[in-house]
Amino acid sequence: MRSLLDVPDMSADEVAAILDLAERPIASLGRPLDGQGVALIFEKPSNRTRHSMEMAVVQLGGHPVYTRGEEVGFDTREPVEDIAKIMSGYHGMIAARVFSHAVVERLAAAADVPVVNMLSDHSHPLQAYADALTMRQCLGGLDGKTVAYVGDYNNVARSLAEISALLGMHVRFGCPPGFDADDAELERILLLGAASIEQTARPHEAVVGAHAVHTDTWVSMGQEDDKEARRQAFEGFTVDDAMMSAADPAAVFMHCLPAYRGFEVTADVIDGPRSVAIQQGHNRLHSARAVLAFLTSRSETGEA
Ligand code: CP
Ligand code: NVA
């Protein structure tokens, strides 16, 4: 049974196959979820992930069932494992957005159907597929291209770095001390296949010559109590026109959204001509459909 909890759950070839699937006409995928439900459980708010997943399920012939986290109550109303086993009898797939990554791991261990991580404190693999698809559309072949991520080394950054590494890109981080990747993490990403990996606390250096410049909020969902301290820690890490001018002249600006203008990015950049954030958001649908079609085909063949 194949699940998608983290980007490296797929090989480089499988990532490429899913990106190819994302660009195929919807009708060519058939209706692999015909007659099946897909549980979509959200412990946190969402716009893109909920809507793209619901529509992806519909486009594949299935029926999405949206559920708020408090309704199922992971480990409060009943154990995660009981929820996974019961839902496996109703649905062809279970997807969850959770605070603790351990919850999606436990769901996957107990379920008889594929489990998809729709964002945890650790990773956001569905976002990474949309990021990679968008970079491929904007930059052409990604092998040997440079992706720079400026800001907080968080769930989005980790999944982006992993998929970029699997696609053979040069990966650069510009992150302040205390909000960066440790040496073991850098080594792990390099070993996934990155052309190179570098990290600096000087964000302008991270973007020099980069083909895609990414950022994300400095205050992720669940970190709101630390908002002021975090905003101080990230001073100087705003992606602005001056920073973008250090990148490749044809570089694109990317953001998973929601964006906080004036903090991690200026309005001039995210609303300007180099920004592909809306295309990236729309690609959440195409990449989600591809991930679900891929997982369904793998569970039909009984592949472990
Ligand atoms: N990028 C992303 O996951 O957006 P939502 O939180 O709106 O789903
Ligand atoms: N890092 C952000 C991503 C939101 C899509 C968060 O976890 O809130």
PDB file of C-alpha atoms in Angstrom, residues 98-272:
ATOM      1  CA  VAL A  98      -2.498  17.681  11.144  1.00  0.00           C
ATOM      2  CA  PHE A  99      -0.480  19.461  13.787  1.00  0.00           C
ATOM      3  CA  SER A 100       1.744  16.487  14.589  1.00  0.00           C
ATOM      4  CA  HIS A 101       3.379  14.497  11.779  1.00  0.00           C
ATOM      5  CA  ALA A 102       3.155  11.405  14.009  1.00  0.00           C
ATOM      6  CA  VAL A 103      -0.615  11.412  13.415  1.00  0.00           C
ATOM      7  CA  VAL A 104      -0.304  10.888   9.636  1.00  0.00           C
ATOM      8  CA  GLU A 105       2.344   8.212  10.267  1.00  0.00           C
ATOM      9  CA  ARG A 106      -0.002   6.391  12.655  1.00  0.00           C
ATOM     10  CA  LEU A 107      -2.913   6.751  10.208  1.00  0.00           C
ATOM     11  CA  ALA A 108      -0.812   5.188   7.457  1.00  0.00           C
ATOM     12  CA  ALA A 109       0.383   2.366   9.718  1.00  0.00           C
ATOM     13  CA  ALA A 110      -3.172   1.426  10.717  1.00  0.00           C
ATOM     14  CA  ALA A 111      -5.117   2.109   7.492  1.00  0.00           C
ATOM     15  CA  ASP A 112      -5.815  -0.416   4.737  1.00  0.00           C
ATOM     16  CA  VAL A 113      -5.950   2.381   2.130  1.00  0.00           C
ATOM     17  CA  PRO A 114      -3.398   5.004   1.003  1.00  0.00           C
ATOM     18  CA  VAL A 115      -2.904   7.991   3.319  1.00  0.00           C
ATOM     19  CA  VAL A 116      -1.969  11.469   2.056  1.00  0.00           C
ATOM     20  CA  ASN A 117      -0.354  14.136   4.225  1.00  0.00           C
ATOM     21  CA  MET A 118      -2.119  17.424   3.481  1.00  0.00           C
ATOM     22  CA  LEU A 119       0.428  19.349   5.658  1.00  0.00           C
ATOM     23  CA  SER A 120       1.937  18.542   9.033  1.00  0.00           C
ATOM     24  CA  ASP A 121       4.417  20.347  11.266  1.00  0.00           C
ATOM     25  CA  HIS A 122       7.126  18.385   9.392  1.00  0.00           C
ATOM     26  CA  SER A 123       6.243  18.513   5.702  1.00  0.00           C
ATOM     27  CA  HIS A 124       3.848  19.557   2.940  1.00  0.00           C
ATOM     28  CA  PRO A 125       4.419  17.125   0.046  1.00  0.00           C
ATOM     29  CA  LEU A 126       1.344  18.130  -1.997  1.00  0.00           C
ATOM     30  CA  GLN A 127       2.677  21.695  -2.057  1.00  0.00           C
ATOM     31  CA  ALA A 128       6.050  20.417  -3.263  1.00  0.00           C
ATOM     32  CA  TYR A 129       4.444  18.756  -6.290  1.00  0.00           C
ATOM     33  CA  ALA A 130       2.786  22.034  -7.289  1.00  0.00           C
ATOM     34  CA  ASP A 131       6.087  23.856  -6.714  1.00  0.00           C
ATOM     35  CA  ALA A 132       7.986  21.427  -8.926  1.00  0.00           C
ATOM     36  CA  LEU A 133       5.315  21.472 -11.633  1.00  0.00           C
ATOM     37  CA  THR A 134       5.354  25.264 -11.681  1.00  0.00           C
ATOM     38  CA  MET A 135       9.152  25.428 -11.839  1.00  0.00           C
ATOM     39  CA  ARG A 136       9.155  22.898 -14.668  1.00  0.00           C
ATOM     40  CA  GLN A 137       6.580  24.943 -16.605  1.00  0.00           C
ATOM     41  CA  CYS A 138       8.440  28.222 -16.020  1.00  0.00           C
ATOM     42  CA  LEU A 139      12.070  27.103 -16.223  1.00  0.00           C
ATOM     43  CA  GLY A 140      11.967  24.088 -18.503  1.00  0.00           C
ATOM     44  CA  GLY A 141      14.185  21.177 -17.435  1.00  0.00           C
ATOM     45  CA  LEU A 142      15.048  21.498 -13.742  1.00  0.00           C
ATOM     46  CA  ASP A 143      18.217  19.381 -13.684  1.00  0.00           C
ATOM     47  CA  GLY A 144      21.095  21.720 -12.800  1.00  0.00           C
ATOM     48  CA  LYS A 145      18.868  24.754 -12.179  1.00  0.00           C
ATOM     49  CA  THR A 146      19.080  26.615  -8.849  1.00  0.00           C
ATOM     50  CA  VAL A 147      16.224  26.955  -6.383  1.00  0.00           C
ATOM     51  CA  ALA A 148      16.613  29.386  -3.473  1.00  0.00           C
ATOM     52  CA  TYR A 149      14.404  29.386  -0.389  1.00  0.00           C
ATOM     53  CA  VAL A 150      14.519  32.448   1.883  1.00  0.00           C
ATOM     54  CA  GLY A 151      12.990  32.488   5.370  1.00  0.00           C
ATOM     55  CA  ASP A 152      11.901  29.846   7.847  1.00  0.00           C
ATOM     56  CA  TYR A 153      13.140  26.288   7.344  1.00  0.00           C
ATOM     57  CA  ASN A 154       9.665  24.822   7.851  1.00  0.00           C
ATOM     58  CA  ASN A 155       7.351  22.157   6.440  1.00  0.00           C
ATOM     59  CA  VAL A 156       7.114  23.858   3.033  1.00  0.00           C
ATOM     60  CA  ALA A 157      10.871  24.457   2.819  1.00  0.00           C
ATOM     61  CA  ARG A 158      11.687  20.833   3.684  1.00  0.00           C
ATOM     62  CA  SER A 159       9.331  19.348   1.077  1.00  0.00           C
ATOM     63  CA  LEU A 160      10.457  21.857  -1.562  1.00  0.00           C
ATOM     64  CA  ALA A 161      14.114  21.036  -0.905  1.00  0.00           C
ATOM     65  CA  GLU A 162      13.416  17.304  -1.079  1.00  0.00           C
ATOM     66  CA  ILE A 163      11.579  17.430  -4.407  1.00  0.00           C
ATOM     67  CA  SER A 164      14.156  19.850  -5.841  1.00  0.00           C
ATOM     68  CA  ALA A 165      16.919  17.456  -4.790  1.00  0.00           C
ATOM     69  CA  LEU A 166      15.144  14.468  -6.357  1.00  0.00           C
ATOM     70  CA  LEU A 167      14.914  16.505  -9.584  1.00  0.00           C
ATOM     71  CA  GLY A 168      18.666  17.215  -9.523  1.00  0.00           C
ATOM     72  CA  MET A 169      18.551  20.921  -8.735  1.00  0.00           C
ATOM     73  CA  HIS A 170      21.041  23.072  -6.852  1.00  0.00           C
ATOM     74  CA  VAL A 171      19.359  23.913  -3.518  1.00  0.00           C
ATOM     75  CA  ARG A 172      20.144  27.053  -1.505  1.00  0.00           C
ATOM     76  CA  PHE A 173      18.697  28.264   1.782  1.00  0.00           C
ATOM     77  CA  GLY A 174      18.846  31.774   3.230  1.00  0.00           C
ATOM     78  CA  CYS A 175      17.633  31.251   6.796  1.00  0.00           C
ATOM     79  CA  PRO A 176      18.444  32.989  10.103  1.00  0.00           C
ATOM     80  CA  PRO A 177      20.283  30.955  12.779  1.00  0.00           C
ATOM     81  CA  GLY A 178      17.809  29.000  14.880  1.00  0.00           C
ATOM     82  CA  PHE A 179      15.343  28.790  11.982  1.00  0.00           C
ATOM     83  CA  ASP A 180      17.645  26.955   9.574  1.00  0.00           C
ATOM     84  CA  ALA A 181      18.423  23.363   8.607  1.00  0.00           C
ATOM     85  CA  ASP A 182      21.057  21.510  10.654  1.00  0.00           C
ATOM     86  CA  ASP A 183      24.041  19.773   9.052  1.00  0.00           C
ATOM     87  CA  ALA A 184      22.422  16.333   9.147  1.00  0.00           C
ATOM     88  CA  GLU A 185      19.378  17.699   7.354  1.00  0.00           C
ATOM     89  CA  LEU A 186      21.538  19.343   4.673  1.00  0.00           C
ATOM     90  CA  GLU A 187      23.421  16.080   4.167  1.00  0.00           C
ATOM     91  CA  ARG A 188      20.160  14.110   3.965  1.00  0.00           C
ATOM     92  CA  ILE A 189      18.824  16.414   1.231  1.00  0.00           C
ATOM     93  CA  LEU A 190      22.094  16.306  -0.695  1.00  0.00           C
ATOM     94  CA  LEU A 191      21.928  12.498  -0.702  1.00  0.00           C
ATOM     95  CA  LEU A 192      18.469  12.618  -2.295  1.00  0.00           C
ATOM     96  CA  GLY A 193      20.227  13.809  -5.450  1.00  0.00           C
ATOM     97  CA  ALA A 194      20.679  17.581  -5.196  1.00  0.00           C
ATOM     98  CA  ALA A 195      23.325  18.958  -7.563  1.00  0.00           C
ATOM     99  CA  SER A 196      24.579  20.886  -4.510  1.00  0.00           C
ATOM    100  CA  ILE A 197      23.251  22.260  -1.247  1.00  0.00           C
ATOM    101  CA  GLU A 198      24.237  25.481   0.499  1.00  0.00           C
ATOM    102  CA  GLN A 199      22.899  27.468   3.426  1.00  0.00           C
ATOM    103  CA  THR A 200      23.649  31.018   4.497  1.00  0.00           C
ATOM    104  CA  ALA A 201      22.277  33.479   7.026  1.00  0.00           C
ATOM    105  CA  ARG A 202      22.761  36.210   4.370  1.00  0.00           C
ATOM    106  CA  PRO A 203      19.610  35.915   2.239  1.00  0.00           C
ATOM    107  CA  HIS A 204      20.964  38.044  -0.629  1.00  0.00           C
ATOM    108  CA  GLU A 205      23.775  35.518  -1.100  1.00  0.00           C
ATOM    109  CA  ALA A 206      21.288  32.646  -1.248  1.00  0.00           C
ATOM    110  CA  VAL A 207      19.473  34.100  -4.249  1.00  0.00           C
ATOM    111  CA  VAL A 208      22.479  35.065  -6.410  1.00  0.00           C
ATOM    112  CA  GLY A 209      21.869  33.596  -9.869  1.00  0.00           C
ATOM    113  CA  ALA A 210      18.882  31.524  -8.663  1.00  0.00           C
ATOM    114  CA  HIS A 211      16.229  30.549 -11.211  1.00  0.00           C
ATOM    115  CA  ALA A 212      13.394  30.335  -8.673  1.00  0.00           C
ATOM    116  CA  VAL A 213      13.158  32.241  -5.385  1.00  0.00           C
ATOM    117  CA  HIS A 214      10.703  30.845  -2.829  1.00  0.00           C
ATOM    118  CA  THR A 215       9.532  32.008   0.544  1.00  0.00           C
ATOM    119  CA  ASP A 216       6.739  31.194   3.023  1.00  0.00           C
ATOM    120  CA  THR A 217       5.197  32.811   6.072  1.00  0.00           C
ATOM    121  CA  TRP A 218       7.446  33.406   9.077  1.00  0.00           C
ATOM    122  CA  VAL A 219       4.594  32.313  11.355  1.00  0.00           C
ATOM    123  CA  SER A 220       3.139  28.927  10.468  1.00  0.00           C
ATOM    124  CA  MET A 221      -0.244  27.703  11.675  1.00  0.00           C
ATOM    125  CA  GLY A 222       0.102  26.833  15.350  1.00  0.00           C
ATOM    126  CA  GLN A 223       2.970  29.335  15.950  1.00  0.00           C
ATOM    127  CA  GLU A 224       0.747  32.398  16.375  1.00  0.00           C
ATOM    128  CA  ASP A 225       1.782  32.906  20.035  1.00  0.00           C
ATOM    129  CA  ASP A 226       5.367  33.513  18.850  1.00  0.00           C
ATOM    130  CA  LYS A 227       4.380  35.922  16.098  1.00  0.00           C
ATOM    131  CA  GLU A 228       6.207  39.017  17.375  1.00  0.00           C
ATOM    132  CA  ALA A 229       9.405  37.188  18.319  1.00  0.00           C
ATOM    133  CA  ARG A 230       9.471  35.417  14.981  1.00  0.00           C
ATOM    134  CA  ARG A 231       8.911  38.617  13.020  1.00  0.00           C
ATOM    135  CA  GLN A 232      11.901  40.168  14.815  1.00  0.00           C
ATOM    136  CA  ALA A 233      14.073  37.125  14.146  1.00  0.00           C
ATOM    137  CA  PHE A 234      13.326  37.335  10.406  1.00  0.00           C
ATOM    138  CA  GLU A 235      14.079  41.034  10.021  1.00  0.00           C
ATOM    139  CA  GLY A 236      16.160  41.488   6.853  1.00  0.00           C
ATOM    140  CA  PHE A 237      14.729  38.320   5.262  1.00  0.00           C
ATOM    141  CA  THR A 238      11.917  40.015   3.315  1.00  0.00           C
ATOM    142  CA  VAL A 239      12.061  39.129  -0.373  1.00  0.00           C
ATOM    143  CA  ASP A 240      11.990  42.522  -2.080  1.00  0.00           C
ATOM    144  CA  ASP A 241      12.957  43.909  -5.479  1.00  0.00           C
ATOM    145  CA  ALA A 242      16.573  44.408  -4.383  1.00  0.00           C
ATOM    146  CA  MET A 243      16.838  40.765  -3.400  1.00  0.00           C
ATOM    147  CA  MET A 244      15.150  39.581  -6.613  1.00  0.00           C
ATOM    148  CA  SER A 245      17.597  41.653  -8.668  1.00  0.00           C
ATOM    149  CA  ALA A 246      20.411  39.391  -7.400  1.00  0.00           C
ATOM    150  CA  ALA A 247      18.672  36.353  -8.917  1.00  0.00           C
ATOM    151  CA  ASP A 248      18.893  35.223 -12.545  1.00  0.00           C
ATOM    152  CA  PRO A 249      17.373  37.910 -14.825  1.00  0.00           C
ATOM    153  CA  ALA A 250      14.580  35.472 -15.793  1.00  0.00           C
ATOM    154  CA  ALA A 251      14.031  34.197 -12.241  1.00  0.00           C
ATOM    155  CA  VAL A 252      10.509  33.595 -10.960  1.00  0.00           C
ATOM    156  CA  PHE A 253       9.210  34.388  -7.479  1.00  0.00           C
ATOM    157  CA  MET A 254       7.189  31.649  -5.764  1.00  0.00           C
ATOM    158  CA  HIS A 255       5.074  31.446  -2.608  1.00  0.00           C
ATOM    159  CA  CYS A 256       2.807  28.596  -1.449  1.00  0.00           C
ATOM    160  CA  LEU A 257       0.329  31.140  -0.050  1.00  0.00           C
ATOM    161  CA  PRO A 258      -1.232  32.500   2.098  1.00  0.00           C
ATOM    162  CA  ALA A 259       1.252  35.416   1.923  1.00  0.00           C
ATOM    163  CA  TYR A 260       1.811  38.217   4.431  1.00  0.00           C
ATOM    164  CA  ARG A 261       2.753  41.253   2.339  1.00  0.00           C
ATOM    165  CA  GLY A 262       5.339  43.464   4.023  1.00  0.00           C
ATOM    166  CA  PHE A 263       6.764  40.564   6.026  1.00  0.00           C
ATOM    167  CA  GLU A 264       8.249  37.616   4.114  1.00  0.00           C
ATOM    168  CA  VAL A 265       7.641  39.362   0.755  1.00  0.00           C
ATOM    169  CA  THR A 266       6.837  42.854  -0.453  1.00  0.00           C
ATOM    170  CA  ALA A 267       3.636  43.518  -2.395  1.00  0.00           C
ATOM    171  CA  ASP A 268       5.816  44.757  -5.281  1.00  0.00           C
ATOM    172  CA  VAL A 269       7.359  41.312  -5.661  1.00  0.00           C
ATOM    173  CA  ILE A 270       4.410  39.001  -5.041  1.00  0.00           C
ATOM    174  CA  ASP A 271       2.059  41.116  -7.145  1.00  0.00           C
ATOM    175  CA  GLY A 272       4.745  41.944  -9.718  1.00  0.00           C
TER     176      GLY A 272
END
